Coordinates of C-alpha atoms and ligand atoms in Angstrom, one line a residue:
M101 CA 3.1 -2.9 -23.3
E102 CA 3.5 -6.5 -24.4
E103 CA 0.4 -8.6 -24.0
N104 CA 2.0 -11.2 -21.7
I105 CA 3.1 -8.4 -19.3
L106 CA -0.4 -6.8 -19.3
E107 CA -1.8 -10.3 -18.5
K108 CA 0.5 -10.5 -15.4
Y109 CA -0.6 -7.0 -14.2
K110 CA -4.2 -8.1 -14.7
K111 CA -3.6 -11.4 -12.8
A112 CA -2.0 -9.6 -9.9
G113 CA -4.8 -7.0 -9.9
S114 CA -7.6 -9.5 -10.0
I115 CA -6.1 -11.3 -6.9
T116 CA -6.4 -8.0 -5.0
A117 CA -10.0 -7.6 -6.2
T118 CA -11.0 -11.1 -5.2
I119 CA -9.5 -10.7 -1.7
R120 CA -11.3 -7.3 -1.3
E121 CA -14.7 -8.9 -2.1
D122 CA -14.0 -11.8 0.3
L123 CA -12.9 -9.4 3.1
L124 CA -16.0 -7.2 2.7
K125 CA -18.1 -10.3 3.5
K126 CA -15.8 -11.5 6.2
I127 CA -14.9 -8.5 8.3
K128 CA -17.1 -7.8 11.3
P129 CA -16.5 -5.8 14.5
G130 CA -14.6 -8.0 16.9
M131 CA -12.4 -9.5 14.2
K132 CA -8.6 -9.3 15.0
I133 CA -6.6 -7.4 12.5
L134 CA -3.9 -10.1 12.7
E135 CA -6.6 -12.6 11.4
I136 CA -7.3 -10.2 8.5
A137 CA -3.5 -10.0 7.6
E138 CA -3.0 -13.8 7.8
Y139 CA -6.0 -14.3 5.6
V140 CA -4.6 -11.9 3.0
D141 CA -1.1 -13.5 3.1
A142 CA -2.6 -17.0 2.6
E143 CA -5.0 -16.0 -0.2
I144 CA -2.3 -14.2 -2.2
E145 CA -0.2 -17.4 -2.0
K146 CA -3.1 -19.7 -2.8
R147 CA -4.1 -17.7 -5.9
G148 CA -0.6 -17.8 -7.4
G149 CA 0.7 -14.3 -6.4
K150 CA 3.3 -13.0 -4.0
P151 CA 2.9 -10.1 -1.6
A152 CA 4.3 -6.9 -3.2
F153 CA 4.3 -5.5 0.4
P154 CA 2.8 -6.5 3.7
V155 CA -0.9 -5.7 3.9
N156 CA -1.4 -2.3 5.5
I157 CA -4.3 -2.3 8.0
S158 CA -4.5 1.3 9.3
I159 CA -7.4 2.3 11.6
N160 CA -9.0 5.8 12.0
E161 CA -6.3 8.5 12.4
I162 CA -3.6 5.9 11.6
T163 CA -3.2 6.6 7.9
A164 CA -0.7 4.1 6.4
H165 CA 2.2 1.6 7.0
D166 CA 0.5 -0.2 9.9
T167 CA 0.6 -4.0 9.8
P168 CA -0.1 -6.3 12.6
R169 CA 2.7 -7.4 14.9
A170 CA 3.0 -11.1 15.9
N171 CA 0.5 -11.7 18.7
D172 CA -1.2 -8.4 17.8
D173 CA -4.5 -8.4 19.7
R174 CA -6.1 -5.3 18.2
E175 CA -9.7 -5.8 16.9
V176 CA -11.9 -4.0 14.5
K177 CA -14.4 -1.9 16.4
E178 CA -17.9 -0.6 15.6
G179 CA -17.6 2.5 13.5
D180 CA -13.8 2.2 12.9
L181 CA -12.4 3.4 9.5
V182 CA -10.3 0.4 8.6
K183 CA -8.0 1.1 5.6
I184 CA -6.8 -2.1 4.0
D185 CA -4.1 -1.7 1.4
I186 CA -3.1 -4.9 -0.5
G187 CA -0.1 -5.4 -2.9
V188 CA 0.3 -8.5 -5.0
H189 CA 2.9 -9.2 -7.7
V190 CA 3.1 -11.9 -10.4
D191 CA 6.7 -12.1 -11.6
G192 CA 7.3 -8.6 -10.4
Y193 CA 4.2 -7.0 -12.0
I194 CA 2.2 -5.4 -9.2
G195 CA -1.4 -4.7 -8.4
D196 CA -1.7 -2.1 -5.6
M197 CA -5.3 -1.7 -4.3
A198 CA -6.8 -0.2 -1.1
F199 CA -10.3 0.2 0.3
T200 CA -11.8 1.3 3.6
Y201 CA -14.2 -0.8 5.7
C202 CA -16.6 0.6 8.2
S203 CA -19.4 -1.3 10.0
K204 CA -21.7 1.7 9.4
P205 CA -22.5 3.7 6.2
S206 CA -19.8 6.3 5.9
P207 CA -20.2 9.4 3.7
L208 CA -16.4 9.8 3.8
I209 CA -15.7 6.4 2.3
K210 CA -18.4 6.9 -0.3
A211 CA -16.9 10.3 -1.3
N212 CA -13.4 8.8 -1.4
Q213 CA -14.5 6.1 -3.9
E214 CA -16.2 8.7 -6.1
V215 CA -13.1 11.0 -6.0
L216 CA -10.9 8.1 -7.1
E217 CA -13.3 7.2 -9.9
E218 CA -13.5 10.8 -11.2
A219 CA -9.7 10.8 -11.5
I220 CA -9.5 7.3 -13.1
K221 CA -12.0 8.5 -15.7
I222 CA -9.6 11.1 -17.2
L223 CA -6.6 8.7 -17.5
K224 CA -5.1 8.2 -20.9
P225 CA -1.7 8.7 -22.6
G226 CA -0.9 12.4 -22.5
I227 CA -2.4 13.1 -19.1
T228 CA -0.2 15.2 -16.7
V229 CA 0.4 14.9 -13.0
A230 CA -1.1 18.4 -12.6
E231 CA -4.4 17.4 -14.3
I232 CA -4.8 14.4 -12.1
G233 CA -4.0 16.4 -8.9
K234 CA -6.5 19.1 -9.8
T235 CA -9.2 16.6 -10.6
I236 CA -8.8 14.9 -7.3
Q237 CA -8.7 18.1 -5.3
D238 CA -11.8 19.5 -7.1
A239 CA -13.7 16.2 -6.6
A240 CA -12.9 16.2 -2.9
E241 CA -13.8 19.8 -2.4
K242 CA -17.1 19.4 -4.3
R243 CA -18.1 16.8 -1.8
G244 CA -17.1 18.9 1.2
F245 CA -14.1 16.9 2.3
G246 CA -10.3 17.5 2.6
L247 CA -7.3 15.5 1.5
I248 CA -4.1 14.3 3.2
T249 CA -1.9 16.6 1.2
N250 CA 1.5 14.9 1.8
L251 CA 0.6 11.4 0.6
T252 CA 0.7 10.7 -3.1
G253 CA 0.0 8.1 -5.7
H254 CA 2.9 6.7 -7.7
T255 CA 3.9 4.7 -10.8
L256 CA 4.7 1.0 -10.7
D257 CA 7.2 -1.0 -12.6
K258 CA 8.6 -4.5 -12.5
Y259 CA 9.6 -5.1 -8.8
V260 CA 9.3 -1.3 -8.3
F261 CA 6.4 -0.4 -6.2
H262 CA 6.9 3.3 -5.7
G263 CA 8.2 4.7 -9.0
Q264 CA 8.7 8.3 -10.1
P265 CA 7.0 10.6 -10.5
S266 CA 4.8 10.9 -7.4
I267 CA 1.2 11.6 -8.3
L268 CA 0.1 14.4 -6.1
N269 CA -3.5 14.4 -4.7
V270 CA -3.7 18.2 -4.9
D271 CA -3.5 20.9 -7.5
N272 CA 0.1 21.3 -8.6
D273 CA 2.3 22.6 -11.4
S274 CA 4.0 19.4 -12.6
D275 CA 3.8 19.1 -16.4
Y276 CA 5.1 15.5 -16.3
V277 CA 3.2 13.7 -19.1
F278 CA 2.3 10.0 -18.8
K279 CA 2.5 7.8 -21.9
E280 CA 1.1 4.5 -23.2
G281 CA 2.4 1.6 -21.1
D282 CA 2.8 3.6 -17.9
V283 CA 1.3 2.0 -14.8
L284 CA -0.2 4.3 -12.2
A285 CA -1.5 3.8 -8.7
L286 CA -3.9 6.5 -7.7
E287 CA -4.7 6.7 -4.0
P288 CA -6.4 9.8 -2.5
F289 CA -6.8 9.8 1.3
L290 CA -9.9 11.8 2.4
T291 CA -10.5 13.3 5.8
E292 CA -12.7 16.1 7.3
S293 CA -10.5 19.0 6.1
N294 CA -7.0 19.2 4.5
S295 CA -4.4 17.8 6.7
T296 CA -1.0 16.1 6.7
V297 CA 0.4 12.9 8.2
K298 CA 3.4 12.6 10.5
E299 CA 5.6 9.7 11.4
S300 CA 5.1 7.8 14.6
G301 CA 7.9 5.8 16.3
I302 CA 6.4 2.4 15.4
I303 CA 8.1 0.5 12.5
E304 CA 6.8 -2.9 11.4
I305 CA 7.7 -2.6 7.6
Y306 CA 11.2 -2.6 6.1
R307 CA 12.8 -2.8 2.7
Y308 CA 16.2 -4.0 1.5
M309 CA 18.3 -1.0 0.4
Q310 CA 22.0 -2.2 0.1
D311 CA 24.4 -4.9 1.3
R312 CA 26.3 -3.6 4.4
P313 CA 28.5 -5.4 6.9
V314 CA 26.6 -6.2 10.1
R315 CA 27.8 -8.1 13.2
L316 CA 24.9 -10.5 13.9
A317 CA 24.7 -13.6 11.8
E318 CA 20.9 -13.4 11.9
A319 CA 21.0 -9.8 10.6
R320 CA 23.1 -11.0 7.6
Q321 CA 20.6 -13.8 7.0
I322 CA 17.6 -11.4 7.2
L323 CA 19.3 -9.0 4.8
A324 CA 19.9 -11.8 2.3
K325 CA 16.3 -12.9 2.6
A326 CA 15.1 -9.3 2.0
R327 CA 17.3 -9.1 -1.1
D328 CA 16.6 -12.5 -2.7
E329 CA 13.4 -13.8 -1.3
F330 CA 11.4 -10.6 -0.8
K331 CA 13.0 -9.2 -4.0
Q332 CA 13.9 -5.9 -2.5
L333 CA 10.1 -5.2 -1.9
P334 CA 8.8 -4.2 1.5
F335 CA 8.5 -6.9 4.2
A336 CA 6.9 -7.2 7.6
K337 CA 8.8 -8.0 10.8
R338 CA 6.0 -10.5 11.5
W339 CA 7.1 -12.6 8.5
L340 CA 10.6 -13.1 10.1
Y341 CA 9.3 -14.9 13.2
K342 CA 8.7 -18.1 11.2
K343 CA 12.5 -18.5 11.2
F344 CA 14.0 -16.1 13.8
S345 CA 13.2 -15.5 17.5
P346 CA 11.7 -12.1 18.4
V347 CA 14.8 -11.1 20.3
K348 CA 17.1 -11.8 17.3
V349 CA 14.7 -10.0 14.9
A350 CA 14.7 -6.9 17.2
L351 CA 18.5 -6.9 17.4
S352 CA 19.0 -7.6 13.7
M353 CA 16.6 -4.9 12.6
R354 CA 18.3 -2.3 14.8
Q355 CA 21.7 -3.3 13.3
L356 CA 20.4 -3.2 9.7
E357 CA 18.7 0.1 10.3
E358 CA 21.8 1.7 11.8
A359 CA 24.0 0.3 8.9
M360 CA 21.5 1.8 6.4
A361 CA 21.1 -1.6 4.9
V362 CA 17.3 -1.3 5.1
E363 CA 14.7 1.4 4.5
T364 CA 12.0 1.8 7.2
Y365 CA 8.3 2.6 6.8
P366 CA 7.2 4.2 10.1
V367 CA 3.5 4.1 10.8
L368 CA 1.9 7.4 9.6
K369 CA -0.8 9.3 11.5
N370 CA -3.0 12.2 10.7
R371 CA -1.5 15.2 12.4
N372 CA -4.9 16.4 13.7
N373 CA -6.1 12.9 14.7
N374 CA -9.2 13.0 12.6
P375 CA -10.1 9.7 11.0
V376 CA -8.9 9.1 7.4
S377 CA -10.2 6.9 4.6
Q378 CA -8.3 5.6 1.5
A379 CA -9.2 4.3 -1.9
E380 CA -6.7 3.0 -4.5
H381 CA -6.6 1.3 -7.8
T382 CA -3.8 0.3 -10.3
I383 CA -4.3 1.5 -13.8
V384 CA -2.4 0.7 -17.0
L385 CA -2.4 3.3 -19.8
I386 CA -3.2 1.8 -23.2
K387 CA -3.7 3.4 -26.6
N388 CA -6.5 6.1 -26.2
G389 CA -7.5 4.9 -22.7
H390 CA -6.7 2.8 -19.7
V391 CA -7.3 -0.5 -18.0
V392 CA -8.0 -0.7 -14.2
T393 CA -6.3 -4.0 -13.2
T394 CA -7.5 -4.1 -9.6
R395 CA -11.3 -4.6 -10.0
Ligands
MN444 MN1 -1.4 0.7 -1.8
MN445 MN1 0.1 2.6 -3.6

């Protein structure tokens, strides 16, 4: 990887790390999740990055893809497992980082961080998807916890935030080999015992997919914005209210969804409703080793 590209990955990653440290000092029970999201949005901008996706704030059994609605009045409560997943890009080079906040000490969160670190330790050119999956599964089992088995890590590329292959968090038979210059996001989700997530009906996050004819002028404007301004990366419905009324946004998103102009990210929930934690880092493979960009 060229040095100037690695520098951009590091800059994006260090913005996520700084925001994590700030949030760990700031978040207290009673804080609104909308306040957390607005803080993250503002800090990314202030520090010279752009959001690679809307911050996901997913609480307890809600596992991923939740982001506050406009006027969202949900608050962090005592003992909640609050997963905060932050994506920043610098000229398209992405840092993808997640951590879990809880007002009380949580063995689940501690184990999750350790599982992630065990997997990061083995990363270098030549490592396979299967070796990573087995390491994560063994590390979780050793600590007496289960995994969300249908959520995976992924690769990253310029303006591509979920590249192939998927990096399974369980033992698997993929002999896909990673090479120098590959960028990986590892993100095990731990819970009481192995489980899977299912989609809920709530959608707050979308992504540009293709140009399609739609009737509403606002729908056409939103699609152009998703393509050109959001660079075909995921965006939040919340972000559109600066320019469009809630009614127009609702109608537009329905038209764009029906026309298959946008991809949707429904909120994901643990099927058995047990609370879930998450830990994630972005890692660049370099000669004989790796660099974690998001700490
Ligand atoms: Mn993430
Ligand atoms: Mn990720």
